[in-house]
CSV table of N, CA, C and O in Angstrom, one decimal:
chain,number,residue,atom,x,y,z
A,3,UNK,N,-27.6,7.6,43.6
A,3,UNK,CA,-27.6,6.3,42.9
A,3,UNK,C,-28.9,6.2,42.1
A,3,UNK,O,-30.0,6.5,42.7
A,4,UNK,N,-28.8,5.8,40.9
A,4,UNK,CA,-30.0,5.7,40.1
A,4,UNK,C,-30.3,4.2,39.7
A,4,UNK,O,-29.3,3.5,39.4
A,5,UNK,N,-31.5,3.8,39.9
A,5,UNK,CA,-31.9,2.5,39.5
A,5,UNK,C,-33.0,2.7,38.5
A,5,UNK,O,-34.1,3.1,38.9
A,6,UNK,N,-32.8,2.6,37.2
A,6,UNK,CA,-33.8,3.0,36.2
A,6,UNK,C,-33.8,4.5,36.2
A,6,UNK,O,-32.8,5.2,36.0
A,7,UNK,N,-35.0,5.0,36.5
A,7,UNK,CA,-35.1,6.5,36.6
A,7,UNK,C,-35.3,6.9,38.0
A,7,UNK,O,-35.3,8.1,38.3
A,8,UNK,N,-35.4,6.0,39.0
A,8,UNK,CA,-35.6,6.4,40.4
A,8,UNK,C,-34.3,6.6,41.1
A,8,UNK,O,-33.3,5.9,40.8
A,9,UNK,N,-34.3,7.5,42.0
A,9,UNK,CA,-33.1,7.6,42.9
A,9,UNK,C,-33.3,6.7,44.1
A,9,UNK,O,-34.4,6.6,44.7
A,10,UNK,N,-32.2,6.1,44.5
A,10,UNK,CA,-32.2,5.2,45.6
A,10,UNK,C,-31.3,5.8,46.7
A,10,UNK,O,-30.2,6.3,46.4
A,11,UNK,N,-31.7,5.6,47.9
A,11,UNK,CA,-30.9,6.1,49.0
A,11,UNK,C,-29.6,5.4,49.1
A,11,UNK,O,-29.5,4.2,48.9
A,12,UNK,N,-28.4,6.1,49.4
A,12,UNK,CA,-27.1,5.4,49.4
A,12,UNK,C,-27.0,4.4,50.5
A,12,UNK,O,-26.3,3.4,50.3
A,13,UNK,N,-27.7,4.5,51.6
A,13,UNK,CA,-27.7,3.5,52.7
A,13,UNK,C,-28.3,2.2,52.2
A,13,UNK,O,-27.8,1.1,52.5
A,14,UNK,N,-29.3,2.2,51.4
A,14,UNK,CA,-29.9,1.0,50.8
A,14,UNK,C,-29.0,0.3,49.9
A,14,UNK,O,-28.8,-0.9,49.9
A,15,UNK,N,-28.3,1.1,49.1
A,15,UNK,CA,-27.3,0.5,48.2
A,15,UNK,C,-26.1,-0.1,49.0
A,15,UNK,O,-25.7,-1.2,48.6
A,16,UNK,N,-25.7,0.5,50.0
A,16,UNK,CA,-24.6,0.0,50.9
A,16,UNK,C,-25.0,-1.3,51.5
A,16,UNK,O,-24.3,-2.3,51.5
A,17,UNK,N,-26.3,-1.4,52.1
A,17,UNK,CA,-26.7,-2.6,52.7
A,17,UNK,C,-26.9,-3.8,51.7
A,17,UNK,O,-26.5,-4.9,52.0
A,18,UNK,N,-27.3,-3.4,50.5
A,18,UNK,CA,-27.5,-4.5,49.5
A,18,UNK,C,-26.1,-5.0,49.1
A,18,UNK,O,-25.9,-6.2,48.8
A,19,UNK,N,-25.1,-4.1,49.0
A,19,UNK,CA,-23.8,-4.5,48.6
A,19,UNK,C,-23.1,-5.3,49.7
A,19,UNK,O,-22.4,-6.3,49.4
A,20,UNK,N,-23.4,-5.0,51.0
A,20,UNK,CA,-22.9,-5.9,52.1
A,20,UNK,C,-23.5,-7.3,52.0
A,20,UNK,O,-22.8,-8.2,52.3
A,21,UNK,N,-24.8,-7.4,51.6
A,21,UNK,CA,-25.4,-8.7,51.5
A,21,UNK,C,-24.7,-9.5,50.5
A,21,UNK,O,-24.4,-10.7,50.7
A,22,UNK,N,-24.3,-8.9,49.4
A,22,UNK,CA,-23.6,-9.7,48.3
A,22,UNK,C,-22.2,-10.0,48.7
A,22,UNK,O,-21.6,-11.0,48.3
A,23,UNK,N,-21.6,-9.1,49.4
A,23,UNK,CA,-20.2,-9.3,49.9
A,23,UNK,C,-20.1,-10.4,50.9
A,23,UNK,O,-19.1,-11.1,50.9
A,24,UNK,N,-21.1,-10.6,51.7
A,24,UNK,CA,-21.1,-11.7,52.7
A,24,UNK,C,-21.1,-13.1,52.0
A,24,UNK,O,-20.7,-14.1,52.6
A,25,UNK,N,-21.7,-13.1,50.8
A,25,UNK,CA,-21.7,-14.4,50.0
A,25,UNK,C,-20.3,-14.8,49.5
A,25,UNK,O,-20.1,-16.0,49.3
A,26,UNK,N,-19.5,-13.8,49.3
A,26,UNK,CA,-18.1,-14.2,48.8
A,26,UNK,C,-17.3,-14.8,49.9
A,26,UNK,O,-17.4,-14.4,51.1
A,27,UNK,N,-16.4,-15.7,49.5
A,27,UNK,CA,-15.5,-16.3,50.5
A,27,UNK,C,-14.3,-15.4,50.6
A,27,UNK,O,-13.7,-15.0,49.6
A,28,UNK,N,-13.9,-15.1,51.8
A,28,UNK,CA,-12.7,-14.3,52.0
A,28,UNK,C,-11.6,-15.2,52.4
A,28,UNK,O,-11.6,-16.0,53.3
A,29,UNK,N,-10.4,-15.0,51.7
A,29,UNK,CA,-9.2,-15.7,51.9
A,29,UNK,C,-8.2,-14.8,52.6
A,29,UNK,O,-7.8,-13.8,52.1
A,30,UNK,N,-7.8,-15.2,53.8
A,30,UNK,CA,-6.9,-14.4,54.6
A,30,UNK,C,-5.5,-14.7,54.2
A,30,UNK,O,-5.1,-15.9,54.2
A,31,UNK,N,-4.7,-13.7,53.8
A,31,UNK,CA,-3.3,-14.0,53.4
A,31,UNK,C,-2.5,-14.5,54.5
A,31,UNK,O,-2.6,-14.0,55.7
A,32,UNK,N,-1.6,-15.4,54.3
A,32,UNK,CA,-0.7,-15.9,55.3
A,32,UNK,C,0.8,-15.6,54.9
A,32,UNK,O,1.0,-15.2,53.8
A,33,UNK,N,1.7,-15.8,55.8
A,33,UNK,CA,3.1,-15.6,55.5
A,33,UNK,C,3.6,-16.6,54.5
A,33,UNK,O,3.3,-17.8,54.6
A,34,UNK,N,4.4,-16.1,53.5
A,34,UNK,CA,4.9,-17.0,52.5
A,34,UNK,C,6.2,-17.7,53.0
A,34,UNK,O,7.1,-17.1,53.5
A,35,UNK,N,6.3,-19.0,52.8
A,35,UNK,CA,7.4,-19.8,53.3
A,35,UNK,C,8.1,-20.4,52.0
A,35,UNK,O,7.5,-21.3,51.4
A,36,UNK,N,9.2,-19.8,51.6
A,36,UNK,CA,9.8,-20.3,50.3
A,36,UNK,C,10.4,-21.7,50.5
A,36,UNK,O,10.6,-22.4,49.5
A,37,UNK,N,10.6,-22.2,51.7
A,37,UNK,CA,11.1,-23.6,51.9
A,37,UNK,C,10.0,-24.6,52.1
A,37,UNK,O,10.3,-25.8,52.2
A,38,UNK,N,8.8,-24.2,52.1
A,38,UNK,CA,7.7,-25.2,52.4
A,38,UNK,C,7.6,-26.3,51.3
A,38,UNK,O,7.4,-27.4,51.7
A,39,UNK,N,7.6,-25.9,50.1
A,39,UNK,CA,7.5,-26.9,49.0
A,39,UNK,C,8.6,-27.9,49.0
A,39,UNK,O,8.5,-29.1,48.7
A,40,UNK,N,9.8,-27.4,49.3
A,40,UNK,CA,11.0,-28.3,49.3
A,40,UNK,C,10.9,-29.3,50.5
A,40,UNK,O,11.3,-30.5,50.4
A,41,UNK,N,10.5,-28.8,51.6
A,41,UNK,CA,10.3,-29.6,52.8
A,41,UNK,C,9.3,-30.7,52.6
A,41,UNK,O,9.4,-31.9,53.0
A,42,UNK,N,8.2,-30.4,51.9
A,42,UNK,CA,7.1,-31.4,51.6
A,42,UNK,C,7.7,-32.4,50.7
A,42,UNK,O,7.4,-33.6,50.8
A,43,UNK,N,8.4,-32.0,49.7
A,43,UNK,CA,9.0,-33.0,48.7
A,43,UNK,C,10.0,-33.9,49.4
A,43,UNK,O,10.1,-35.1,49.1
A,44,UNK,N,10.8,-33.3,50.3
A,44,UNK,CA,11.8,-34.1,51.0
A,44,UNK,C,11.2,-35.1,51.9
A,44,UNK,O,11.7,-36.3,52.0
A,45,UNK,N,10.1,-34.8,52.5
A,45,UNK,CA,9.4,-35.7,53.4
A,45,UNK,C,8.7,-36.8,52.7
A,45,UNK,O,8.6,-37.9,53.1
A,46,UNK,N,8.2,-36.4,51.5
A,46,UNK,CA,7.4,-37.4,50.7
A,46,UNK,C,8.4,-38.4,50.0
A,46,UNK,O,8.0,-39.5,49.8
A,47,UNK,N,9.6,-38.0,49.6
A,47,UNK,CA,10.5,-38.9,48.9
A,47,UNK,C,11.2,-39.7,49.9
A,47,UNK,O,11.8,-39.2,50.9
A,48,UNK,N,11.3,-41.0,49.7
A,48,UNK,CA,12.0,-41.9,50.6
A,48,UNK,C,13.5,-41.9,50.2
A,48,UNK,O,13.9,-41.2,49.2
A,49,UNK,N,14.3,-42.6,50.9
A,49,UNK,CA,15.7,-42.7,50.6
A,49,UNK,C,16.0,-43.9,49.6
A,49,UNK,O,16.9,-44.7,49.8
A,50,UNK,N,15.1,-44.0,48.6
A,50,UNK,CA,15.3,-45.1,47.6
A,50,UNK,C,16.4,-44.8,46.7
A,50,UNK,O,17.1,-43.8,46.7
A,51,UNK,N,16.6,-45.8,45.8
A,51,UNK,CA,17.7,-45.7,44.8
A,51,UNK,C,17.4,-44.7,43.7
A,51,UNK,O,18.3,-44.1,43.2
A,52,UNK,N,16.2,-44.4,43.5
A,52,UNK,CA,15.8,-43.5,42.4
A,52,UNK,C,15.7,-42.0,42.9
A,52,UNK,O,15.3,-41.2,42.1
A,53,UNK,N,16.1,-41.7,44.1
A,53,UNK,CA,16.0,-40.3,44.6
A,53,UNK,C,17.1,-39.5,44.0
A,53,UNK,O,18.2,-39.8,44.0
A,54,UNK,N,16.7,-38.3,43.5
A,54,UNK,CA,17.6,-37.3,42.9
A,54,UNK,C,18.0,-36.3,43.9
A,54,UNK,O,17.3,-36.0,44.8
A,55,UNK,N,19.3,-35.9,43.8
A,55,UNK,CA,19.8,-34.8,44.6
A,55,UNK,C,19.6,-33.5,43.9
A,55,UNK,O,20.2,-33.2,42.9
A,56,UNK,N,18.6,-32.7,44.3
A,56,UNK,CA,18.3,-31.5,43.7
A,56,UNK,C,19.1,-30.3,44.2
A,56,UNK,O,19.5,-30.3,45.4
A,57,UNK,N,19.4,-29.3,43.4
A,57,UNK,CA,20.0,-28.1,43.8
A,57,UNK,C,18.8,-27.1,43.8
A,57,UNK,O,18.2,-26.9,42.7
A,58,UNK,N,18.5,-26.5,44.9
A,58,UNK,CA,17.4,-25.6,45.1
A,58,UNK,C,18.0,-24.1,45.0
A,58,UNK,O,18.9,-23.8,45.8
A,59,UNK,N,17.4,-23.4,44.1
A,59,UNK,CA,17.7,-22.0,44.0
A,59,UNK,C,16.5,-21.1,44.3
A,59,UNK,O,15.5,-21.3,43.7
A,60,UNK,N,16.6,-20.3,45.4
A,60,UNK,CA,15.5,-19.6,45.9
A,60,UNK,C,15.8,-18.1,45.9
A,60,UNK,O,17.0,-17.7,46.0
A,61,UNK,N,14.7,-17.3,45.9
A,61,UNK,CA,14.9,-15.9,46.1
A,61,UNK,C,14.0,-15.5,47.3
A,61,UNK,O,12.9,-16.0,47.5
A,62,UNK,N,14.6,-14.7,48.2
A,62,UNK,CA,13.9,-14.2,49.3
A,62,UNK,C,13.8,-12.7,49.3
A,62,UNK,O,14.9,-12.0,49.0
A,63,UNK,N,12.7,-12.1,49.5
A,63,UNK,CA,12.5,-10.7,49.5
A,63,UNK,C,13.0,-10.1,50.8
A,63,UNK,O,12.6,-10.6,51.9
A,64,UNK,N,13.8,-9.1,50.8
A,64,UNK,CA,14.3,-8.5,52.0
A,64,UNK,C,13.4,-7.3,52.3
A,64,UNK,O,12.5,-7.4,53.1
A,65,UNK,N,13.7,-6.1,51.8
A,65,UNK,CA,12.9,-5.0,52.0
A,65,UNK,C,12.9,-4.1,50.7
A,65,UNK,O,13.9,-3.9,50.1
A,66,UNK,N,11.7,-3.6,50.3
A,66,UNK,CA,11.6,-2.8,49.1
A,66,UNK,C,12.0,-3.6,47.9
A,66,UNK,O,11.4,-4.7,47.6
A,67,UNK,N,13.0,-3.2,47.1
A,67,UNK,CA,13.4,-3.9,45.9
A,67,UNK,C,14.6,-4.8,46.2
A,67,UNK,O,15.0,-5.5,45.3
A,68,UNK,N,15.0,-4.9,47.4
A,68,UNK,CA,16.2,-5.7,47.7
A,68,UNK,C,15.8,-7.2,47.9
A,68,UNK,O,14.8,-7.5,48.5
A,69,UNK,N,16.6,-8.1,47.3
A,69,UNK,CA,16.3,-9.5,47.4
A,69,UNK,C,17.6,-10.3,47.6
A,69,UNK,O,18.7,-9.7,47.5
A,70,UNK,N,17.4,-11.5,48.0
A,70,UNK,CA,18.6,-12.4,48.3
A,70,UNK,C,18.3,-13.7,47.6
A,70,UNK,O,17.3,-14.3,47.7
A,71,UNK,N,19.4,-14.2,46.9
A,71,UNK,CA,19.3,-15.5,46.2
A,71,UNK,C,20.1,-16.5,47.0
A,71,UNK,O,21.2,-16.3,47.4
A,72,UNK,N,19.5,-17.7,47.3
A,72,UNK,CA,20.1,-18.8,48.0
A,72,UNK,C,20.3,-20.0,47.1
A,72,UNK,O,19.3,-20.3,46.4
A,73,UNK,N,21.4,-20.6,47.2
A,73,UNK,CA,21.7,-21.9,46.4
A,73,UNK,C,22.0,-22.9,47.4
A,73,UNK,O,22.9,-22.8,48.2
A,74,UNK,N,21.2,-24.0,47.4
A,74,UNK,CA,21.4,-25.1,48.4
A,74,UNK,C,21.4,-26.4,47.7
A,74,UNK,O,20.7,-26.6,46.7
A,75,UNK,N,22.2,-27.4,48.1
A,75,UNK,CA,22.2,-28.7,47.6
A,75,UNK,C,23.3,-29.1,46.6
A,75,UNK,O,23.3,-30.2,46.0
A,76,UNK,N,24.3,-28.2,46.5
A,76,UNK,CA,25.4,-28.5,45.6
A,76,UNK,C,26.2,-29.6,46.3
A,76,UNK,O,26.3,-29.6,47.5
A,77,UNK,N,26.7,-30.6,45.6
A,77,UNK,CA,27.5,-31.7,46.2
A,77,UNK,C,28.6,-31.2,47.1
A,77,UNK,O,29.3,-30.2,46.8
A,78,UNK,N,28.8,-31.9,48.1
A,78,UNK,CA,29.8,-31.5,49.1
A,78,UNK,C,31.3,-31.6,48.6
A,78,UNK,O,32.2,-31.0,49.2
A,79,UNK,N,31.5,-32.4,47.5
A,79,UNK,CA,32.8,-32.5,47.0
A,79,UNK,C,33.4,-31.3,46.3
A,79,UNK,O,34.6,-31.1,46.1
A,80,UNK,N,32.5,-30.3,46.0
A,80,UNK,CA,32.9,-29.1,45.3
A,80,UNK,C,33.2,-28.1,46.4
A,80,UNK,O,32.6,-28.1,47.5
A,81,UNK,N,34.1,-27.1,46.1
A,81,UNK,CA,34.5,-26.1,47.0
A,81,UNK,C,33.5,-24.9,46.8
A,81,UNK,O,33.4,-24.3,45.8
A,82,UNK,N,32.7,-24.7,47.9
A,82,UNK,CA,31.7,-23.7,47.9
A,82,UNK,C,32.3,-22.3,47.7
A,82,UNK,O,31.8,-21.4,47.1
A,83,UNK,N,33.5,-22.1,48.4
A,83,UNK,CA,34.1,-20.8,48.3
A,83,UNK,C,34.6,-20.4,46.9
A,83,UNK,O,34.5,-19.3,46.4
A,84,UNK,N,35.1,-21.4,46.1
A,84,UNK,CA,35.5,-21.2,44.8
A,84,UNK,C,34.3,-20.9,43.8
A,84,UNK,O,34.4,-20.1,43.0
A,85,UNK,N,33.2,-21.7,44.1
A,85,UNK,CA,32.0,-21.4,43.3
A,85,UNK,C,31.5,-20.0,43.6
A,85,UNK,O,31.1,-19.3,42.6
A,86,UNK,N,31.5,-19.7,44.8
A,86,UNK,CA,31.0,-18.3,45.2
A,86,UNK,C,31.9,-17.2,44.6
A,86,UNK,O,31.4,-16.2,44.1
A,87,UNK,N,33.2,-17.4,44.6
A,87,UNK,CA,34.1,-16.5,44.0
A,87,UNK,C,33.8,-16.3,42.5
A,87,UNK,O,33.7,-15.1,42.0
A,88,UNK,N,33.6,-17.4,41.8
A,88,UNK,CA,33.2,-17.3,40.4
A,88,UNK,C,31.9,-16.6,40.1
A,88,UNK,O,31.7,-15.8,39.2
A,89,UNK,N,30.9,-16.9,41.0
A,89,UNK,CA,29.6,-16.3,40.9
A,89,UNK,C,29.6,-14.8,41.1
A,89,UNK,O,29.0,-14.1,40.4
A,90,UNK,N,30.4,-14.4,42.1
A,90,UNK,CA,30.5,-13.0,42.4
A,90,UNK,C,31.1,-12.2,41.3
A,90,UNK,O,30.7,-11.1,40.9
A,91,UNK,N,32.2,-12.8,40.7
A,91,UNK,CA,32.9,-12.2,39.7
A,91,UNK,C,32.0,-12.1,38.4
A,91,UNK,O,32.0,-11.1,37.7
A,92,UNK,N,31.3,-13.2,38.1
A,92,UNK,CA,30.5,-13.3,36.9
A,92,UNK,C,29.3,-12.3,36.9
A,92,UNK,O,29.0,-11.7,35.9
A,93,UNK,N,28.6,-12.2,38.1
A,93,UNK,CA,27.4,-11.4,38.1
A,93,UNK,C,27.5,-10.1,38.8
A,93,UNK,O,26.5,-9.4,39.0
A,94,UNK,N,28.8,-9.7,39.2
A,94,UNK,CA,29.0,-8.4,39.8
A,94,UNK,C,28.1,-8.2,41.0
A,94,UNK,O,27.4,-7.2,41.1
A,95,UNK,N,28.1,-9.1,42.0
A,95,UNK,CA,27.3,-9.0,43.2
A,95,UNK,C,28.1,-9.5,44.3
A,95,UNK,O,29.1,-10.2,44.1
A,96,UNK,N,27.7,-9.2,45.5
A,96,UNK,CA,28.3,-9.7,46.7
A,96,UNK,C,27.6,-11.0,47.2
A,96,UNK,O,26.5,-11.3,46.8
A,97,UNK,N,28.3,-11.8,48.0
A,97,UNK,CA,27.7,-13.0,48.5
A,97,UNK,C,28.5,-13.6,49.6
A,97,UNK,O,29.6,-13.2,49.9
A,98,UNK,N,28.0,-14.7,50.2
A,98,UNK,CA,28.7,-15.4,51.3
A,98,UNK,C,28.2,-16.8,51.3
A,98,UNK,O,27.2,-17.2,50.7
A,99,UNK,N,29.0,-17.7,52.0
A,99,UNK,CA,28.6,-19.0,52.3
A,99,UNK,C,28.2,-19.1,53.7
A,99,UNK,O,29.0,-18.8,54.6
A,100,UNK,N,27.0,-19.6,54.0
A,100,UNK,CA,26.4,-19.7,55.3
A,100,UNK,C,26.3,-21.2,55.7
A,100,UNK,O,25.8,-22.0,54.9
A,101,UNK,N,26.8,-21.5,56.9
A,101,UNK,CA,26.6,-22.8,57.4
A,101,UNK,C,25.3,-22.9,58.2
A,101,UNK,O,25.2,-22.3,59.2
A,102,UNK,N,24.4,-23.8,57.8
A,102,UNK,CA,23.1,-23.9,58.4
A,102,UNK,C,23.1,-25.3,59.1
A,102,UNK,O,23.6,-26.3,58.5
A,103,UNK,N,22.4,-25.4,60.2
A,103,UNK,CA,22.4,-26.7,60.9
A,103,UNK,C,21.6,-27.7,60.2
A,103,UNK,O,21.9,-28.9,60.2
A,104,UNK,N,20.5,-27.4,59.6
A,104,UNK,CA,19.6,-28.3,58.8
A,104,UNK,C,20.0,-28.5,57.4
A,104,UNK,O,20.1,-29.6,56.9
A,105,UNK,N,20.4,-27.4,56.7
A,105,UNK,CA,20.6,-27.4,55.3
A,105,UNK,C,22.0,-27.6,54.9
A,105,UNK,O,22.3,-27.8,53.7
A,106,UNK,N,22.9,-27.5,55.8
A,106,UNK,CA,24.4,-27.6,55.5
A,106,UNK,C,24.9,-26.2,55.0
A,106,UNK,O,24.4,-25.2,55.4
A,107,UNK,N,25.7,-26.3,54.0
A,107,UNK,CA,26.3,-25.0,53.4
A,107,UNK,C,25.3,-24.5,52.4
A,107,UNK,O,24.9,-25.2,51.5
A,108,UNK,N,25.1,-23.2,52.5
A,108,UNK,CA,24.1,-22.5,51.6
A,108,UNK,C,24.9,-21.2,51.0
A,108,UNK,O,25.5,-20.5,51.8
A,109,UNK,N,24.8,-21.1,49.7
A,109,UNK,CA,25.4,-19.9,49.1
A,109,UNK,C,24.4,-18.8,49.1
A,109,UNK,O,23.3,-19.1,48.6
A,110,UNK,N,24.7,-17.6,49.5
A,110,UNK,CA,23.8,-16.5,49.5
A,110,UNK,C,24.4,-15.4,48.5
A,110,UNK,O,25.5,-15.1,48.7
A,111,UNK,N,23.6,-14.9,47.6
A,111,UNK,CA,24.0,-13.8,46.7
A,111,UNK,C,23.0,-12.7,46.8
A,111,UNK,O,21.8,-12.9,47.0
A,112,UNK,N,23.5,-11.5,46.6
A,112,UNK,CA,22.7,-10.3,46.6
A,112,UNK,C,21.9,-10.2,45.3
A,112,UNK,O,22.5,-10.5,44.2
A,113,UNK,N,20.7,-9.8,45.4
A,113,UNK,CA,19.9,-9.6,44.2
A,113,UNK,C,19.2,-10.9,43.7
A,113,UNK,O,19.4,-12.0,44.2
A,114,UNK,N,18.3,-10.7,42.7
A,114,UNK,CA,17.6,-11.9,42.1
A,114,UNK,C,18.5,-12.5,41.0
A,114,UNK,O,18.5,-12.1,39.9
A,115,UNK,N,19.3,-13.5,41.4
A,115,UNK,CA,20.2,-14.1,40.4
A,115,UNK,C,19.8,-15.6,40.1
A,115,UNK,O,20.7,-16.4,39.7
A,116,UNK,N,18.5,-15.9,40.2
A,116,UNK,CA,18.1,-17.3,40.0
A,116,UNK,C,18.5,-17.8,38.6
A,116,UNK,O,19.1,-18.9,38.5
A,117,UNK,N,18.1,-17.1,37.5
A,117,UNK,CA,18.4,-17.5,36.2
A,117,UNK,C,19.9,-17.6,35.9
A,117,UNK,O,20.4,-18.5,35.3
A,118,UNK,N,20.6,-16.5,36.4
A,118,UNK,CA,22.0,-16.5,36.2
A,118,UNK,C,22.7,-17.7,36.8
A,118,UNK,O,23.6,-18.3,36.2
A,119,UNK,N,22.3,-18.0,38.1
A,119,UNK,CA,23.0,-19.1,38.8
A,119,UNK,C,22.7,-20.4,38.1
A,119,UNK,O,23.6,-21.3,38.0
A,120,UNK,N,21.5,-20.6,37.7
A,120,UNK,CA,21.1,-21.9,37.1
A,120,UNK,C,21.9,-22.1,35.8
A,120,UNK,O,22.4,-23.2,35.5
A,121,UNK,N,22.0,-21.1,34.9
A,121,UNK,CA,22.8,-21.2,33.7
A,121,UNK,C,24.2,-21.4,34.0
A,121,UNK,O,24.9,-22.1,33.3
A,122,UNK,N,24.8,-20.7,35.0
A,122,UNK,CA,26.2,-20.9,35.4
A,122,UNK,C,26.5,-22.3,35.8
A,122,UNK,O,27.5,-22.9,35.4
A,123,UNK,N,25.6,-22.8,36.7
A,123,UNK,CA,25.9,-24.2,37.2
A,123,UNK,C,25.8,-25.2,36.1
A,123,UNK,O,26.5,-26.2,36.0
A,124,UNK,N,24.9,-25.0,35.1
A,124,UNK,CA,24.7,-26.0,34.0
A,124,UNK,C,26.0,-25.8,33.0
A,124,UNK,O,26.5,-26.9,32.6
A,125,UNK,N,26.4,-24.6,32.7
A,125,UNK,CA,27.5,-24.4,31.8
A,125,UNK,C,28.8,-24.9,32.4
A,125,UNK,O,29.7,-25.3,31.7
A,126,UNK,N,28.9,-24.7,33.7
A,126,UNK,CA,30.2,-25.2,34.4
A,126,UNK,C,30.2,-26.7,34.6
A,126,UNK,O,31.2,-27.3,34.9
A,127,UNK,N,29.1,-27.4,34.3
A,127,UNK,CA,29.0,-28.8,34.4
A,127,UNK,C,28.9,-29.3,35.9
A,127,UNK,O,29.1,-30.5,36.1
A,128,UNK,N,28.5,-28.4,36.8
A,128,UNK,CA,28.4,-28.9,38.2
A,128,UNK,C,27.1,-29.6,38.4
A,128,UNK,O,27.0,-30.5,39.3
A,129,UNK,N,26.0,-29.2,37.7
A,129,UNK,CA,24.7,-29.8,37.9
A,129,UNK,C,24.0,-30.0,36.5
A,129,UNK,O,24.2,-29.1,35.6
A,130,UNK,N,23.2,-31.0,36.4
A,130,UNK,CA,22.4,-31.2,35.2
A,130,UNK,C,21.2,-30.3,35.3
A,130,UNK,O,20.7,-30.0,36.4
A,131,UNK,N,20.6,-30.0,34.1
A,131,UNK,CA,19.4,-29.1,34.1
A,131,UNK,C,18.2,-29.8,34.8
A,131,UNK,O,17.4,-29.1,35.4
A,132,UNK,N,18.1,-31.1,34.8
A,132,UNK,CA,17.0,-31.8,35.4
A,132,UNK,C,17.1,-31.8,36.9
A,132,UNK,O,16.1,-32.0,37.6
A,133,UNK,N,18.3,-31.5,37.5
A,133,UNK,CA,18.4,-31.6,38.9
A,133,UNK,C,18.4,-30.2,39.6
A,133,UNK,O,18.7,-30.0,40.7
A,134,UNK,N,17.9,-29.2,38.8
A,134,UNK,CA,17.8,-27.8,39.4
A,134,UNK,C,16.4,-27.5,39.6
A,134,UNK,O,15.5,-27.7,38.7
A,135,UNK,N,16.0,-27.0,40.8
A,135,UNK,CA,14.7,-26.5,41.1
A,135,UNK,C,14.8,-25.0,41.4
A,135,UNK,O,15.5,-24.7,42.3
A,136,UNK,N,14.0,-24.2,40.7
A,136,UNK,CA,14.0,-22.8,40.9
A,136,UNK,C,12.7,-22.4,41.6
A,136,UNK,O,11.6,-22.7,41.1
A,137,UNK,N,12.9,-21.8,42.8
A,137,UNK,CA,11.7,-21.4,43.6
A,137,UNK,C,11.6,-19.9,43.7
A,137,UNK,O,12.5,-19.2,43.5
A,138,UNK,N,10.4,-19.5,44.1
A,138,UNK,CA,10.2,-18.1,44.4
A,138,UNK,C,9.2,-17.4,43.5
A,138,UNK,O,8.9,-17.8,42.4
A,139,UNK,N,8.6,-16.3,44.0
A,139,UNK,CA,7.6,-15.5,43.4
A,139,UNK,C,6.7,-16.3,42.5
A,139,UNK,O,6.4,-16.2,41.5
């Protein structure tokens, strides 16, 4: 290592760099929870007359390049199986309807289909654009 024209011992350089590194704040990464922001909004919003019913579209990373898209919050008066059938045919992917104890019925699709699902729901007239929340990455 050279400082100006002098050579400096590598151990001295290492100790100096450690001193500067200790001044930096280290942020430890935590596990990502894709449902955290929706739970915070649901807890903050009361059951007032102005409360909107949002459709939440999320993507969850499985392993490697594989991902899973979930659609939650579609009105109960619609047939989830018919919506799923149309989504599967439109986007050439597999999917299922899962019954969850907290969230009710949730549509799961293979792959990252967030944009496709949102445009499909808007064009089909099932949901308005203002009532869709896209989460993930």
